[in-house]
């Protein structure tokens, strides 16, 4: 009996003090997406590599499928050290580290290739460092690709006027609510974990996301028209809890950082394949993909770029200049 308590206390103390060369550490990682999703697979692969290279001393235990809640909750858990790796959208991180909101501006990137160029280069590195240096108690480890977000509801959305009167779910960031309002709809911020039931019960009429999310979160079962507005290309980030990071040795920190860059490169290979498969599955399930008047949505969202973009003007220009 006593021994059991002792063992439990030892386990609870796993992150107390610097982890020495001999200490075993299981890092908890979380994602809203299900097993098999590129983001989940890429982090799991990092865990396997770490385990192999450290003879089982470091490993990753993945909690997928919103087991630990939505992204807001995941960020909070990482901040207190209850979770080591949180893979979240830059959309949800924007309210925590404001500099990131430059990526959350509508039509900020020309296309996905442009976004990749930016996250792989000096701007990507600077923003990871901004997260680390911010008071958010998180370490910016690396980026992931989340494709392009388009709106979906039960009718085609070709022009901003088509969104009139529709309650459209956005991620929890005021910037997105205003963007959706500027696009012609009514933005309703909601956690990803609440969205499926909100669609089902008509608390919202639609949402906006990439095809893999529409598929894996089962939104396509409720709404069947995917309109190619392409208004947002938002990368994802995986962050480490600073409370836990400070307990890693410098050598282990370097190892995790090295693998993070590999995750960034590997995830997009998985992503490219997964998007194509998701689109095919959505179409097979009766989802209609319809073109939208992108220039009209670009024009409608200009006030958002003017309002929010001003404080990041220099950075915005460097992003635009990235060829
Ligand atoms: C998905 C992102 C995920 C977000 C989700 C959302 O991968 O990180 O939580 O969108 O809309 O594309 O909340």
XYZ file of C-alpha atoms and ligand atoms in Angstrom:
336
model
C 0.000 0.000 0.000
C 2.601 2.466 1.108
C 4.751 1.578 -1.855
C 1.863 2.337 -4.193
C 1.516 5.831 -2.770
C 5.225 6.298 -3.120
C 5.104 5.223 -6.758
C 2.206 7.589 -7.431
C 4.069 10.454 -5.817
C 7.104 9.671 -7.933
C 5.014 9.692 -11.081
C 3.448 13.014 -10.137
C 6.910 14.412 -9.542
C 8.117 13.398 -12.999
C 8.464 17.052 -14.002
C 9.978 18.336 -10.807
C 13.617 19.341 -11.074
C 15.766 18.951 -14.165
C 15.292 15.668 -15.920
C 18.619 13.928 -15.606
C 20.212 11.652 -18.171
C 18.671 8.615 -16.534
C 15.095 9.866 -16.040
C 12.318 8.566 -18.176
C 9.814 11.083 -19.450
C 6.525 10.515 -21.211
C 5.456 13.781 -22.840
C 1.719 14.223 -23.242
C 0.678 15.635 -26.611
C -2.831 16.609 -27.670
C -4.674 17.367 -30.890
C -8.327 18.019 -31.711
C -7.983 15.786 -34.762
C -8.378 11.996 -34.827
C -5.746 9.274 -35.200
C -4.460 9.109 -38.784
C -4.719 12.893 -39.314
C -1.362 14.235 -40.614
C -0.775 16.465 -37.571
C -1.360 13.593 -35.174
C 0.801 11.176 -37.184
C 3.703 13.635 -37.494
C 3.866 14.197 -33.710
C 3.532 10.467 -33.033
C 6.443 9.864 -35.419
C 8.520 12.384 -33.514
C 7.751 10.384 -30.369
C 8.932 7.164 -32.002
C 12.190 8.778 -33.118
C 12.830 10.284 -29.682
C 12.122 6.939 -28.057
C 14.543 5.173 -30.345
C 17.327 7.722 -29.995
C 17.098 7.859 -26.204
C 16.559 4.133 -25.688
C 13.076 4.744 -24.409
C 13.980 7.548 -22.019
C 11.906 10.171 -23.880
C 8.600 9.328 -25.500
C 5.303 10.929 -26.498
C 1.819 9.837 -25.495
C -0.733 11.266 -27.926
C -4.256 12.281 -26.821
C -6.094 12.841 -30.114
C -9.755 13.542 -30.957
C -10.336 16.380 -28.460
C -9.853 14.014 -25.529
C -8.370 16.931 -23.600
C -10.982 19.435 -24.825
C -10.839 22.155 -27.457
C -7.744 24.173 -28.305
C -8.359 26.880 -25.735
C -8.325 24.207 -23.033
C -5.242 22.566 -24.535
C -3.348 25.864 -24.464
C -4.328 26.385 -20.832
C -3.159 22.881 -19.905
C 0.171 23.461 -21.628
C 0.577 26.758 -19.805
C 0.378 25.050 -16.423
C 2.470 22.042 -17.452
C -0.360 19.487 -17.398
C 0.228 18.929 -21.117
C 3.645 19.112 -22.766
C 2.850 19.430 -26.489
C -0.255 21.216 -27.773
C -0.832 21.281 -31.525
C -3.150 24.181 -32.187
C -4.204 26.517 -34.958
C -2.542 29.918 -35.144
C -6.164 31.094 -35.179
C -6.606 29.992 -31.563
C -3.128 31.163 -30.555
C -3.652 34.698 -31.906
C -5.493 35.939 -28.816
C -2.641 34.536 -26.647
C 0.315 35.873 -28.690
C -0.931 38.859 -30.644
C 1.918 39.008 -33.198
C 0.605 35.796 -34.718
C -2.558 37.544 -35.853
C -0.745 38.777 -38.921
C -1.179 35.221 -40.285
C -4.870 35.337 -39.391
C -5.674 38.244 -41.697
C -8.037 37.303 -44.542
C -6.216 36.674 -47.844
C -2.812 37.307 -46.219
C -1.099 34.633 -48.302
C -1.287 34.382 -52.095
C -1.504 30.607 -51.904
C -0.347 27.672 -49.803
C 3.116 27.645 -51.400
C 3.548 31.263 -50.298
C 2.510 30.370 -46.746
C 5.022 27.492 -46.632
C 7.810 29.761 -47.853
C 7.019 32.203 -45.048
C 6.801 29.669 -42.196
C 9.978 27.891 -43.347
C 12.003 31.118 -43.533
C 13.115 33.887 -41.166
C 9.572 35.150 -40.499
C 8.524 31.688 -39.333
C 11.533 31.497 -37.022
C 10.910 34.979 -35.658
C 7.294 34.219 -34.826
C 8.216 30.953 -33.074
C 10.703 32.990 -31.041
C 8.012 35.601 -30.297
C 5.819 32.882 -28.812
C 8.740 31.662 -26.694
C 9.611 35.182 -25.543
C 6.000 36.152 -24.815
C 4.497 35.886 -21.323
C 2.326 32.992 -22.592
C 4.523 30.340 -20.918
C 4.801 28.385 -24.163
C 7.742 27.419 -26.354
C 7.120 27.743 -30.107
C 8.431 24.484 -31.573
C 7.296 24.330 -35.163
C 4.692 24.890 -37.844
C 2.249 22.743 -39.747
C 0.166 23.204 -42.852
C -3.625 23.405 -42.605
C -4.412 24.192 -46.221
C -7.060 26.701 -47.201
C -10.298 27.459 -45.375
C -13.559 27.764 -47.306
C -17.120 28.287 -46.080
C -19.680 25.518 -45.831
C -23.380 25.642 -45.200
C -26.463 24.157 -46.847
C -26.460 26.420 -49.911
C -23.846 27.740 -52.340
C -22.045 30.900 -51.197
C -20.841 32.669 -54.313
C -21.042 36.306 -53.277
C -20.898 38.072 -49.903
C -24.653 38.706 -50.169
C -25.248 34.927 -50.081
C -24.043 34.865 -46.463
C -26.653 37.382 -45.351
C -28.500 36.240 -42.211
C -26.387 33.091 -41.810
C -24.787 32.303 -38.467
C -21.315 31.062 -39.320
C -19.020 29.524 -36.732
C -15.524 30.958 -36.473
C -12.583 30.071 -34.252
C -12.488 31.938 -30.953
C -10.673 35.078 -32.059
C -12.418 38.466 -32.509
C -10.529 38.938 -35.763
C -12.416 36.027 -37.334
C -15.815 37.175 -36.098
C -15.213 40.543 -37.732
C -13.894 38.878 -40.875
C -17.020 36.746 -41.166
C -19.214 39.779 -40.591
C -17.317 41.664 -43.301
C -17.798 38.681 -45.621
C -21.552 39.153 -45.246
C -22.466 36.595 -42.562
C -22.824 36.647 -38.778
C -19.680 35.313 -37.108
C -20.258 33.099 -34.060
C -17.092 32.123 -32.135
C -17.217 28.544 -30.840
C -14.742 25.877 -29.766
C -14.077 23.190 -32.342
C -15.284 20.657 -29.785
C -18.744 22.276 -29.782
C -19.172 22.682 -33.510
C -20.661 19.399 -34.627
C -23.560 19.608 -32.198
C -24.006 23.335 -32.920
C -24.448 22.490 -36.610
C -26.819 19.651 -35.820
C -29.035 21.739 -33.557
C -28.872 24.772 -35.919
C -27.208 26.955 -33.333
C -25.102 27.840 -36.368
C -25.923 27.486 -40.065
C -22.425 26.729 -41.205
C -18.705 27.032 -40.623
C -15.462 27.441 -42.536
C -12.529 25.081 -42.641
C -10.310 22.907 -44.808
C -11.684 19.688 -46.374
C -9.993 17.263 -43.914
C -11.626 19.001 -40.945
C -15.043 19.111 -42.576
C -14.687 15.380 -43.156
C -13.121 14.075 -39.960
C -15.285 16.157 -37.621
C -18.372 14.879 -39.499
C -19.621 18.364 -40.358
C -20.368 17.130 -43.881
C -23.114 14.972 -42.478
C -25.052 18.118 -41.600
C -24.112 20.677 -44.271
C -23.284 19.679 -47.824
C -22.151 22.674 -49.844
C -18.478 23.667 -49.771
C -17.934 27.072 -51.402
C -14.392 27.960 -52.444
C -14.012 31.378 -50.834
C -10.377 30.654 -49.883
C -10.478 33.501 -47.378
C -7.971 32.102 -44.890
C -4.723 30.155 -45.161
C -3.708 29.685 -41.548
C -0.796 27.530 -40.474
C -0.863 25.510 -37.279
C 1.745 25.515 -34.545
C 2.888 22.964 -32.021
C 4.000 24.455 -28.771
C 5.688 23.026 -25.676
C 4.789 23.860 -22.115
C 7.436 26.247 -20.750
C 6.966 24.812 -17.261
C 7.955 21.382 -18.593
C 10.582 22.695 -21.027
C 12.557 24.336 -18.221
C 12.917 20.907 -16.630
C 14.520 19.349 -19.711
C 18.295 19.283 -20.037
C 19.777 21.513 -22.735
C 20.662 18.394 -24.742
C 17.077 17.121 -24.614
C 15.747 20.549 -25.588
C 18.055 20.538 -28.609
C 16.888 17.055 -29.552
C 13.206 18.047 -29.386
C 13.951 21.170 -31.457
C 15.764 19.175 -34.117
C 12.849 16.783 -34.432
C 10.376 19.652 -34.536
C 11.848 20.884 -37.796
C 11.514 17.339 -39.178
C 7.876 17.277 -38.058
C 7.302 20.519 -39.953
C 8.664 19.030 -43.172
C 7.063 15.614 -42.767
C 3.569 16.836 -41.885
C 3.121 18.615 -45.219
C 3.956 15.465 -47.184
C 1.239 13.669 -45.240
C -1.045 16.675 -45.605
C -0.865 16.893 -49.397
C -1.951 13.292 -49.722
C -4.623 13.564 -47.028
C -6.323 16.631 -48.560
C -6.835 14.862 -51.865
C -8.297 11.842 -50.123
C -10.559 13.992 -47.949
C -11.915 15.861 -50.985
C -12.665 12.600 -52.753
C -14.446 11.218 -49.690
C -16.497 14.390 -49.259
C -17.562 14.301 -52.900
C -18.445 10.615 -52.627
C -20.607 11.510 -49.616
C -22.534 14.038 -51.715
C -20.755 17.270 -50.794
C -20.907 19.810 -53.601
C -17.770 21.906 -54.225
C -18.782 25.246 -55.741
C -16.659 28.150 -56.994
C -17.004 31.522 -55.246
C -16.246 35.068 -56.325
C -12.940 35.406 -54.468
C -12.226 38.997 -55.590
C -15.589 40.025 -54.102
C -14.668 38.451 -50.737
C -11.225 40.022 -50.937
C -12.796 43.422 -51.444
C -15.361 42.889 -48.666
C -12.601 42.067 -46.175
C -10.362 45.043 -46.982
C -11.554 46.942 -43.847
C -10.255 44.035 -41.724
C -6.802 44.177 -43.299
C -6.810 47.951 -42.861
C -7.910 47.818 -39.241
C -5.816 44.916 -37.964
C -2.981 45.032 -40.453
C -1.810 48.526 -39.495
C 0.083 47.403 -36.400
C 1.886 44.677 -38.327
C 2.472 46.815 -41.428
C 6.228 46.120 -41.652
C 5.799 42.385 -41.142
C 2.895 42.309 -43.566
C 5.100 43.899 -46.197
C 7.865 41.346 -45.618
C 5.307 38.556 -46.006
C 4.058 40.064 -49.273
C 7.652 40.430 -50.449
C 8.391 36.746 -49.777
C 8.498 35.162 -53.204
C -8.713 23.032 -38.109
C -7.417 23.147 -37.353
C -7.657 23.068 -35.867
C -8.707 24.060 -35.435
C -9.943 23.904 -36.282
C -11.006 24.946 -35.927
O -6.563 22.091 -37.729
O -6.438 23.306 -35.223
O -9.069 23.866 -34.117
O -9.620 24.012 -37.655
O -11.633 25.479 -36.824
O -8.446 23.242 -39.470
O -11.185 25.197 -34.734
